[in-house]
Short mmCIF file of C-alpha atoms and ligand atoms in Angstrom, two decimals:
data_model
loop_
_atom_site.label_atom_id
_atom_site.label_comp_id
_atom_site.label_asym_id
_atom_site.label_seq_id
_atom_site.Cartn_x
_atom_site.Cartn_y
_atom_site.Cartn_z
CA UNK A 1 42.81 11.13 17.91
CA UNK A 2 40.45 9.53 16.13
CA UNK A 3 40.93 6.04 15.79
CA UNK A 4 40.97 5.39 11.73
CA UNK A 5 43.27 7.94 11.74
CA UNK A 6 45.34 5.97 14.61
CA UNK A 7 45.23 2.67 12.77
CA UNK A 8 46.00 4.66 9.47
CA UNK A 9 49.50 5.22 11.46
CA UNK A 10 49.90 2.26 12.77
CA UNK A 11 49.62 0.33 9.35
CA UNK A 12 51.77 2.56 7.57
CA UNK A 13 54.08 3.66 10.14
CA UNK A 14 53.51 7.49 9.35
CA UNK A 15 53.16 10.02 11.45
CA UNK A 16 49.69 12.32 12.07
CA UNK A 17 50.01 16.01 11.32
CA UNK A 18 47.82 18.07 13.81
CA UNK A 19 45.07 19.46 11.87
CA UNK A 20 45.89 18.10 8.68
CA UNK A 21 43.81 15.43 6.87
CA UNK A 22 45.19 11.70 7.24
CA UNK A 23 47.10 10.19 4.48
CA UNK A 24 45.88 8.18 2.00
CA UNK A 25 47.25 4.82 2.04
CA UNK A 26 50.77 4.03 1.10
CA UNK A 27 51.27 2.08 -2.35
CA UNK A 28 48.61 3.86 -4.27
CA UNK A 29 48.83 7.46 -4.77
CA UNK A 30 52.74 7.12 -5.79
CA UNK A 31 53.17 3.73 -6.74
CA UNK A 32 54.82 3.44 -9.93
CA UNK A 33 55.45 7.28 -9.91
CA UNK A 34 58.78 8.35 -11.49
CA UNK A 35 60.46 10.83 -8.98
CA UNK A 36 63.58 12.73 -9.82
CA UNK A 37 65.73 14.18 -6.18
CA UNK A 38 68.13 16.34 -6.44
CA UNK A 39 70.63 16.87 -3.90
CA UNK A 40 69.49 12.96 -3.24
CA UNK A 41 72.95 10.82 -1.84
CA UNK A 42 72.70 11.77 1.95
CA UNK A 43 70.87 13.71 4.77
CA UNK A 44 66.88 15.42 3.77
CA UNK A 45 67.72 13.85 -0.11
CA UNK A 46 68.46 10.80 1.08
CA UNK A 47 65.10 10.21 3.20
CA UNK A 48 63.24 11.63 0.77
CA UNK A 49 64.44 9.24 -1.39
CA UNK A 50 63.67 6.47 0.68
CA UNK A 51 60.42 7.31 1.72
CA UNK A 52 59.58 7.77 -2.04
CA UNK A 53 60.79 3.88 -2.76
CA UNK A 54 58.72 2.75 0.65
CA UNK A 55 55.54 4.38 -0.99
CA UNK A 56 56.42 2.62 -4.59
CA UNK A 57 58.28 5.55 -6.56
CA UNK A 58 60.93 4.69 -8.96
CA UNK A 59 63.65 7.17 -8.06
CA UNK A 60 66.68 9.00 -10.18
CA UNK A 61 68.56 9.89 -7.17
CA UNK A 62 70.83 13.07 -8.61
CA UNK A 63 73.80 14.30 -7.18
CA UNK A 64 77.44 15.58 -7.59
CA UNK A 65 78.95 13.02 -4.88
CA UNK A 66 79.21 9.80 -7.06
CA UNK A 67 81.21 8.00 -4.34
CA UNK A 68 78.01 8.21 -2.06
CA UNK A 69 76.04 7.99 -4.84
CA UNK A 70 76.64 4.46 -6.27
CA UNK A 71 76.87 2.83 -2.20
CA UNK A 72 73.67 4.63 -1.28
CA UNK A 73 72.33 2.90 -4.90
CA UNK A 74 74.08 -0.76 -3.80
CA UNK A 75 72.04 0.01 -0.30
CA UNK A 76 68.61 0.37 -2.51
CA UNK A 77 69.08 -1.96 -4.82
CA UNK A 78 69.04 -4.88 -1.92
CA UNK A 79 66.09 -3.11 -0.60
CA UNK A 80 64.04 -2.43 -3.23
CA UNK A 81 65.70 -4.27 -6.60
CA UNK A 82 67.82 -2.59 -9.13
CA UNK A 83 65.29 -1.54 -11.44
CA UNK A 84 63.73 0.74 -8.54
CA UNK A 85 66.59 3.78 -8.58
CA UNK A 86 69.20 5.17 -11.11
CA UNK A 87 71.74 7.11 -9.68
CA UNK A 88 72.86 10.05 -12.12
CA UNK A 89 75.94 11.94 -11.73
CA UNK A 90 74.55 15.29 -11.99
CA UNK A 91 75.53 19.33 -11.26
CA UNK A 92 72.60 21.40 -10.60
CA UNK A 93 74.58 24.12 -11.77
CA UNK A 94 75.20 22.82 -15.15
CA UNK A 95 71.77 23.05 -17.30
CA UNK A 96 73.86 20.25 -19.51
CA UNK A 97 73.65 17.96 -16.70
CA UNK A 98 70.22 18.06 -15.75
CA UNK A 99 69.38 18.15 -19.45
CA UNK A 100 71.07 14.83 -19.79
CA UNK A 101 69.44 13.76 -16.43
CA UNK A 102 66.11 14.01 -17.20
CA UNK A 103 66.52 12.22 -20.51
CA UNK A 104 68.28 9.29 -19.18
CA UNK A 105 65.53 9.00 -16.49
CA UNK A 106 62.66 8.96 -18.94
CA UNK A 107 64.55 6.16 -20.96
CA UNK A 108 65.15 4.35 -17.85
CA UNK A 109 62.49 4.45 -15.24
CA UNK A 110 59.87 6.30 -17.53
CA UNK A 111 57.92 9.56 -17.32
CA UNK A 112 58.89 11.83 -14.83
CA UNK A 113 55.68 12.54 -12.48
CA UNK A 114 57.39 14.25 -9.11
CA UNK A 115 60.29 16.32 -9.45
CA UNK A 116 62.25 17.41 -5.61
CA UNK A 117 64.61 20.11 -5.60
CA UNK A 118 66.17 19.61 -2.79
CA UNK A 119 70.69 20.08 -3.51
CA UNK A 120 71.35 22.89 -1.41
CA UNK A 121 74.73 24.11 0.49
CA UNK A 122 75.02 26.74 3.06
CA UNK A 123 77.83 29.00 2.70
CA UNK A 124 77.91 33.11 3.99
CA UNK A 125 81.84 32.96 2.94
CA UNK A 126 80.85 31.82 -1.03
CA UNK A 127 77.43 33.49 -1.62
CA UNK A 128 77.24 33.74 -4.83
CA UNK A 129 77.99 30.11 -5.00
CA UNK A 130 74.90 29.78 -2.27
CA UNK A 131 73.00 31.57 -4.99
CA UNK A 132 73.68 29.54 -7.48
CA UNK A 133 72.58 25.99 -5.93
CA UNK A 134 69.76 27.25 -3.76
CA UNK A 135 68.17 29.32 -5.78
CA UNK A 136 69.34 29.53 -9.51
CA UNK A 137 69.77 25.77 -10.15
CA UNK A 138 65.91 25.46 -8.31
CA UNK A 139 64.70 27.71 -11.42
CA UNK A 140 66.79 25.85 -14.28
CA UNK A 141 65.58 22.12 -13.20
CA UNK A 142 62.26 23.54 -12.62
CA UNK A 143 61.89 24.70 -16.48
CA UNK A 144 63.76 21.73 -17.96
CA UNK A 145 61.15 19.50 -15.72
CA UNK A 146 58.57 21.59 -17.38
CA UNK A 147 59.88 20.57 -20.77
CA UNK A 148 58.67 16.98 -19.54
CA UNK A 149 56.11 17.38 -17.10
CA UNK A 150 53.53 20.35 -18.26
CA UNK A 151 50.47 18.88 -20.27
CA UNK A 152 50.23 21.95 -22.68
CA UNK A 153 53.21 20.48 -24.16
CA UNK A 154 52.67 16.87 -23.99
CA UNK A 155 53.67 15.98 -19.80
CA UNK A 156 51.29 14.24 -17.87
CA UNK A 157 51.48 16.72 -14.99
CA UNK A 158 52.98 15.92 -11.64
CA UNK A 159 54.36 17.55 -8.64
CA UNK A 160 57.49 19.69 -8.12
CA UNK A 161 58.70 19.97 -4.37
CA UNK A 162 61.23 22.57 -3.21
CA UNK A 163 63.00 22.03 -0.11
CA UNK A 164 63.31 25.54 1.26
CA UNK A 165 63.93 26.44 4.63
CA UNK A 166 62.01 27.83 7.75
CA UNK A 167 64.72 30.31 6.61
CA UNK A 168 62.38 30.97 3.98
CA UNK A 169 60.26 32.34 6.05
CA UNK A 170 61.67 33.60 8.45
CA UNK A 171 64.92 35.29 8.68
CA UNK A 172 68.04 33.83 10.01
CA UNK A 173 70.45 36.20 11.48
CA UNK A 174 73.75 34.61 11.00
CA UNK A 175 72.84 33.52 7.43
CA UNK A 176 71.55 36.14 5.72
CA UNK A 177 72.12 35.43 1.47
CA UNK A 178 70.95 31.54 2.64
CA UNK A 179 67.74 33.07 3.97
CA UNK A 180 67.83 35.77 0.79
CA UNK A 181 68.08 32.12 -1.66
CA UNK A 182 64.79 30.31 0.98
CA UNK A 183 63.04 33.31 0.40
CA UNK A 184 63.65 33.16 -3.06
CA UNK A 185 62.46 29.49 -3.46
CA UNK A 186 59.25 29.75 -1.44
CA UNK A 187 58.31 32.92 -3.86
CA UNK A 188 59.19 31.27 -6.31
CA UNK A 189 57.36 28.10 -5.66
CA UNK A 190 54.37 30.12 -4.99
CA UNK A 191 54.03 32.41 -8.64
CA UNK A 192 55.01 28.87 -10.38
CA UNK A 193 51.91 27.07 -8.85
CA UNK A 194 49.53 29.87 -9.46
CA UNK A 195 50.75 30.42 -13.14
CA UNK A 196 50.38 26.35 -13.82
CA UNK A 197 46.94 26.86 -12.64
CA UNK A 198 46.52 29.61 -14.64
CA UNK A 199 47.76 27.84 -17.54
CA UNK A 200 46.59 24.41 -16.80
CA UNK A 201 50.07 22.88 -16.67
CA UNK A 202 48.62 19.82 -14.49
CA UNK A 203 51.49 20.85 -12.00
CA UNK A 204 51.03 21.41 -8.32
CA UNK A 205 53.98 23.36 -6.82
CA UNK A 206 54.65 23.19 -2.99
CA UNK A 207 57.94 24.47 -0.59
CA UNK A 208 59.03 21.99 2.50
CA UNK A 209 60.35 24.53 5.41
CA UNK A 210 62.35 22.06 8.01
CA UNK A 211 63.44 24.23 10.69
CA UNK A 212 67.20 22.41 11.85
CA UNK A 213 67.38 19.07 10.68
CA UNK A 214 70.74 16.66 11.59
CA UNK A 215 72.46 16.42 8.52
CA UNK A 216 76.08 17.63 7.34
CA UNK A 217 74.77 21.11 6.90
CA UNK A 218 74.94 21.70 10.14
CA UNK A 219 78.70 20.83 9.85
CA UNK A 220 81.66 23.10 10.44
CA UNK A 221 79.21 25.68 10.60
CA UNK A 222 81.31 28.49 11.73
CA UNK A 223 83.82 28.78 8.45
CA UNK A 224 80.60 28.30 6.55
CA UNK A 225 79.00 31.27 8.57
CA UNK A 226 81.88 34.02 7.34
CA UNK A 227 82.05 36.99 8.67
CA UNK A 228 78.95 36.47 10.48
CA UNK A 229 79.98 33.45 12.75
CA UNK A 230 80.28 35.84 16.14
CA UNK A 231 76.25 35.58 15.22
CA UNK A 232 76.35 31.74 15.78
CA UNK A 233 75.49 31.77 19.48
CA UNK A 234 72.34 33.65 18.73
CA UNK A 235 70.99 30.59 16.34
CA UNK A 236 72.44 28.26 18.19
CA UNK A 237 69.38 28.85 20.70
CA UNK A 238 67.39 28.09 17.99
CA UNK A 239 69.24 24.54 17.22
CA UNK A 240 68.96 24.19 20.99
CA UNK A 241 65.33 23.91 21.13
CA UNK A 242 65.63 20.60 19.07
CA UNK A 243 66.90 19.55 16.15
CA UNK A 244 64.48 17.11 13.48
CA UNK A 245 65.36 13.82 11.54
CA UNK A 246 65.74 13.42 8.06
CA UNK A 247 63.05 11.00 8.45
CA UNK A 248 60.30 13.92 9.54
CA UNK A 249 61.26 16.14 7.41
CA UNK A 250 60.24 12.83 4.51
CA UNK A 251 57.30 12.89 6.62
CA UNK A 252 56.27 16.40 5.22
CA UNK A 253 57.44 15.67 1.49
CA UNK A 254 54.92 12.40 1.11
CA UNK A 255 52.03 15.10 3.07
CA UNK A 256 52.44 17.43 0.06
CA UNK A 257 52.88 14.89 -2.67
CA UNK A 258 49.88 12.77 -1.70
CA UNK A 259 47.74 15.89 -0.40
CA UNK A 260 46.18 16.88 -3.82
CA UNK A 261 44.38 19.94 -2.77
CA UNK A 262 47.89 21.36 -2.51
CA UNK A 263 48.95 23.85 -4.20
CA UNK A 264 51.28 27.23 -3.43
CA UNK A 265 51.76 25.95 0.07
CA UNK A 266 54.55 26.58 2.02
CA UNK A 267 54.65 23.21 4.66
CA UNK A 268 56.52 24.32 8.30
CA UNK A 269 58.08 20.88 9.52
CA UNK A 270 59.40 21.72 13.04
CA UNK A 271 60.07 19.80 16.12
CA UNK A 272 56.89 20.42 17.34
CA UNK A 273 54.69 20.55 14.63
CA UNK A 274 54.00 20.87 11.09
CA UNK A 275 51.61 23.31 9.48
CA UNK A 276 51.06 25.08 6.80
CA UNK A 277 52.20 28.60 6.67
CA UNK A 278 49.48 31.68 6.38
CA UNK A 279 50.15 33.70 3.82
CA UNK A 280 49.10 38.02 4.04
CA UNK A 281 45.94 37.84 1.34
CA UNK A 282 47.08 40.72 -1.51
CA UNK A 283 43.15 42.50 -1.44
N1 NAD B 1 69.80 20.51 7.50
C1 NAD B 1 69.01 21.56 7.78
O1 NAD B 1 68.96 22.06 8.93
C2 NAD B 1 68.09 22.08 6.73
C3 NAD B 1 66.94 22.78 7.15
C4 NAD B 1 66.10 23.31 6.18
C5 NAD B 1 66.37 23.12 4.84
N2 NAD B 1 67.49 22.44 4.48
C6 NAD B 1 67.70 22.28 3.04
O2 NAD B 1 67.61 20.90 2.75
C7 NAD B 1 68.34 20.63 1.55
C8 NAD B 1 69.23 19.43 1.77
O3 NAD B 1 70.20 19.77 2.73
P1 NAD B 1 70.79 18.75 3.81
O4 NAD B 1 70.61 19.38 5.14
O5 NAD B 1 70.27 17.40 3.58
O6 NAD B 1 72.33 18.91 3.47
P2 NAD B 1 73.43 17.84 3.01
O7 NAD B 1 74.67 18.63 2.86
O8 NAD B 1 73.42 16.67 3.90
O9 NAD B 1 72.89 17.36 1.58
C9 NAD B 1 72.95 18.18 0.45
C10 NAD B 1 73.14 17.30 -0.78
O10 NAD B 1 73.13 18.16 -1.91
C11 NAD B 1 74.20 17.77 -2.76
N3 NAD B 1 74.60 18.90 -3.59
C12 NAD B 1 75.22 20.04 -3.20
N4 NAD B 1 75.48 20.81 -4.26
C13 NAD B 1 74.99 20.16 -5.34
C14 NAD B 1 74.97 20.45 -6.72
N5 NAD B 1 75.51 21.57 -7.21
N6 NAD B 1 74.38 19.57 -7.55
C15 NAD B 1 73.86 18.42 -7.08
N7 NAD B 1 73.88 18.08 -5.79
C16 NAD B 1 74.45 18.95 -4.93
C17 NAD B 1 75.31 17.32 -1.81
O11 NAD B 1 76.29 16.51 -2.46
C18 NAD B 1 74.48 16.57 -0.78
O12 NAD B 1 74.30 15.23 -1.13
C19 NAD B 1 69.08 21.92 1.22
O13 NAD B 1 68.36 22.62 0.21
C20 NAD B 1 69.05 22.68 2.52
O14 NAD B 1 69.16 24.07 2.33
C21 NAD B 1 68.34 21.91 5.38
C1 LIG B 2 74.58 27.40 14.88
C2 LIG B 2 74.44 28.06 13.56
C3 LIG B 2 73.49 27.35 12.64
C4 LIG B 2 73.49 28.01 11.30
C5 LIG B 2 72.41 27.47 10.37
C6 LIG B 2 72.78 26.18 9.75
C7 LIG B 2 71.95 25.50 8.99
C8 LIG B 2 70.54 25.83 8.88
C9 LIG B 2 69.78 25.33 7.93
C10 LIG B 2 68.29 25.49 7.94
O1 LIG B 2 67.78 25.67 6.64
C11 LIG B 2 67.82 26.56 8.84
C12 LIG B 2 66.45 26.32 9.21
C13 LIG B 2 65.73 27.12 9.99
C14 LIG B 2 66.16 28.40 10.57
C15 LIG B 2 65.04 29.38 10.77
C16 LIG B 2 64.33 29.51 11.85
C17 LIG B 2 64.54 28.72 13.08
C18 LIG B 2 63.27 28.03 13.52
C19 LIG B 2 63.61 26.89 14.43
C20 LIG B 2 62.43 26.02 14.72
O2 LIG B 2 61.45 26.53 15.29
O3 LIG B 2 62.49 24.82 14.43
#
């Protein structure tokens, strides 16, 4: 490894992705920046979260646990000061909610410059309900971010993040309408970045693919598997092979936040590596 690149990690305490440029140094490219998380009180949320106050973000942290909410928010105030986060009692399903979340971050921390989509729940038994948060709520904060964020309308720009899934892109037997909705958001993700381009909304649109990642998803899995659970012991082979932290999977959110040329990309975190996925060319 080369060794700027080595002290680069060492100062900052990041790790190197294989074949990937190193990362600019921490406390510039997001300092001040105004991020909005959804899905933000615990597990890939929450390390998003802090990795974005680490870096310098100001952070609405948005969620529908409020218990969790305001302790996580007594954690980071003593970390970074009170004036750092806002925690926002907030539905992704309810386009009043978000509505009400944006404007109360604006007032509060300021512009909204990064936007992460990230509230998701795994459920075969209540699909449509899987629908609904993984996919459908990804599309309504998206446009209502727009509202805020796009410079033909008076936004600044930013970045919107979407935590899919390696489910996204590639299927995953025992979950099949959770791997329909990670599908969904890495398409998604894609036609949104090429049409800001195409209509100079100053917004770069990227998809984070963990493969397994510890958190309470992984949780009672079974129930949550319906009447596909006799297809657990197939993925669990998958989960066997190793299972990520919250904090690698941050590792791949600040890559495509602070990775300008960026744009469309669907980032692979995995035990073993990260990379960006190829995509068939359309010729
Ligand atoms: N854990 C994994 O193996 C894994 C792998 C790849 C992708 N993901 C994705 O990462 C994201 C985060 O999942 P996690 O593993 O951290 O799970 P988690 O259950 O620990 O966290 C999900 C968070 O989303 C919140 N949430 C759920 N419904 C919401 C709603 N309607 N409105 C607002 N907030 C809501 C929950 O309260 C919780 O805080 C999800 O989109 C998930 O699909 C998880
Ligand atoms: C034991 C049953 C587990 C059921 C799945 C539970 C939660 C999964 C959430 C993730 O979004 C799934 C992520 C990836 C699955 C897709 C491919 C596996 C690739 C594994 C790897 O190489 O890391």
């Amino acid at each position: 490894m080369d060794s700027h690149v080595t002290a680069a990690i060492q100062s900052t305490g990041r790790v190197a992705f294989k074949g990937l440029r190193p990362p600019p140094p921490p406390h510039m490219a997001l300092q001040d920046q105004v991020a909005v998380v959804t899905g933000a009180v615990q597990g890939i949320g929450r390390a998003m979260a802090e990795i974005l106050l680490r870096n310098g973000a100001k952070v609405a942290l948005l969620d529908v646990n409020e218990a969790a909410g305001k302790s996580l928010k007594e954690v980071l105030d003593k970390q970074h000061g009170p004036e750092r986060t806002l925690f926002l009692s907030c539905d992704v399903e309810s386009e009043e909610q978000i509505r009400a979340a944006f404007q109360r971050t604006a007032g509060a921390l300021g512009a909204v410059d990064i936007v992460c989509n990230n509230a998701g729940v795994l459920n075969e038994a209540e699909w449509e309900k899987t629908i609904s948060v993984n996919l459908v709520a990804v599309v309504r904060v998206t446009y209502i971010a727009l509202e805020h964020m796009n410079k033909m309308s008076g936004g600044r720009g930013g970045v919107i993040i979407n935590t899919a899934s390696m489910a996204g892109l590639f299927p995953l037997l025992s979950c099949p309408v959770y791997t329909a909705t990670k599908y969904g958001v890495v398409g998604f993700t894609r036609a949104m970045a090429a049409n800001s381009t195409a209509l100079g909304f100053g917004i770069r649109f990227n998809a984070l693919c963990p493969g397994f990642v510890q958190t309470d998803i992984l949780d009672n899995i079974y129930e949550r598997l319906g009447q596909f659970s006799q297809l657990s012991a197939e993925t669990q082979v998958f989960v066997d092979k190793g299972v990520l932290k919250t904090s690698e999977v941050a590792e791949g959110l600040l890559e495509l936040l602070t990775n300008d040329t960026k744009n469309g990309e669907a980032l692979q975190v995995m035990c073993s590596s990260q990379k960006y996925m190829k995509f068939p060319v359309f010729t």
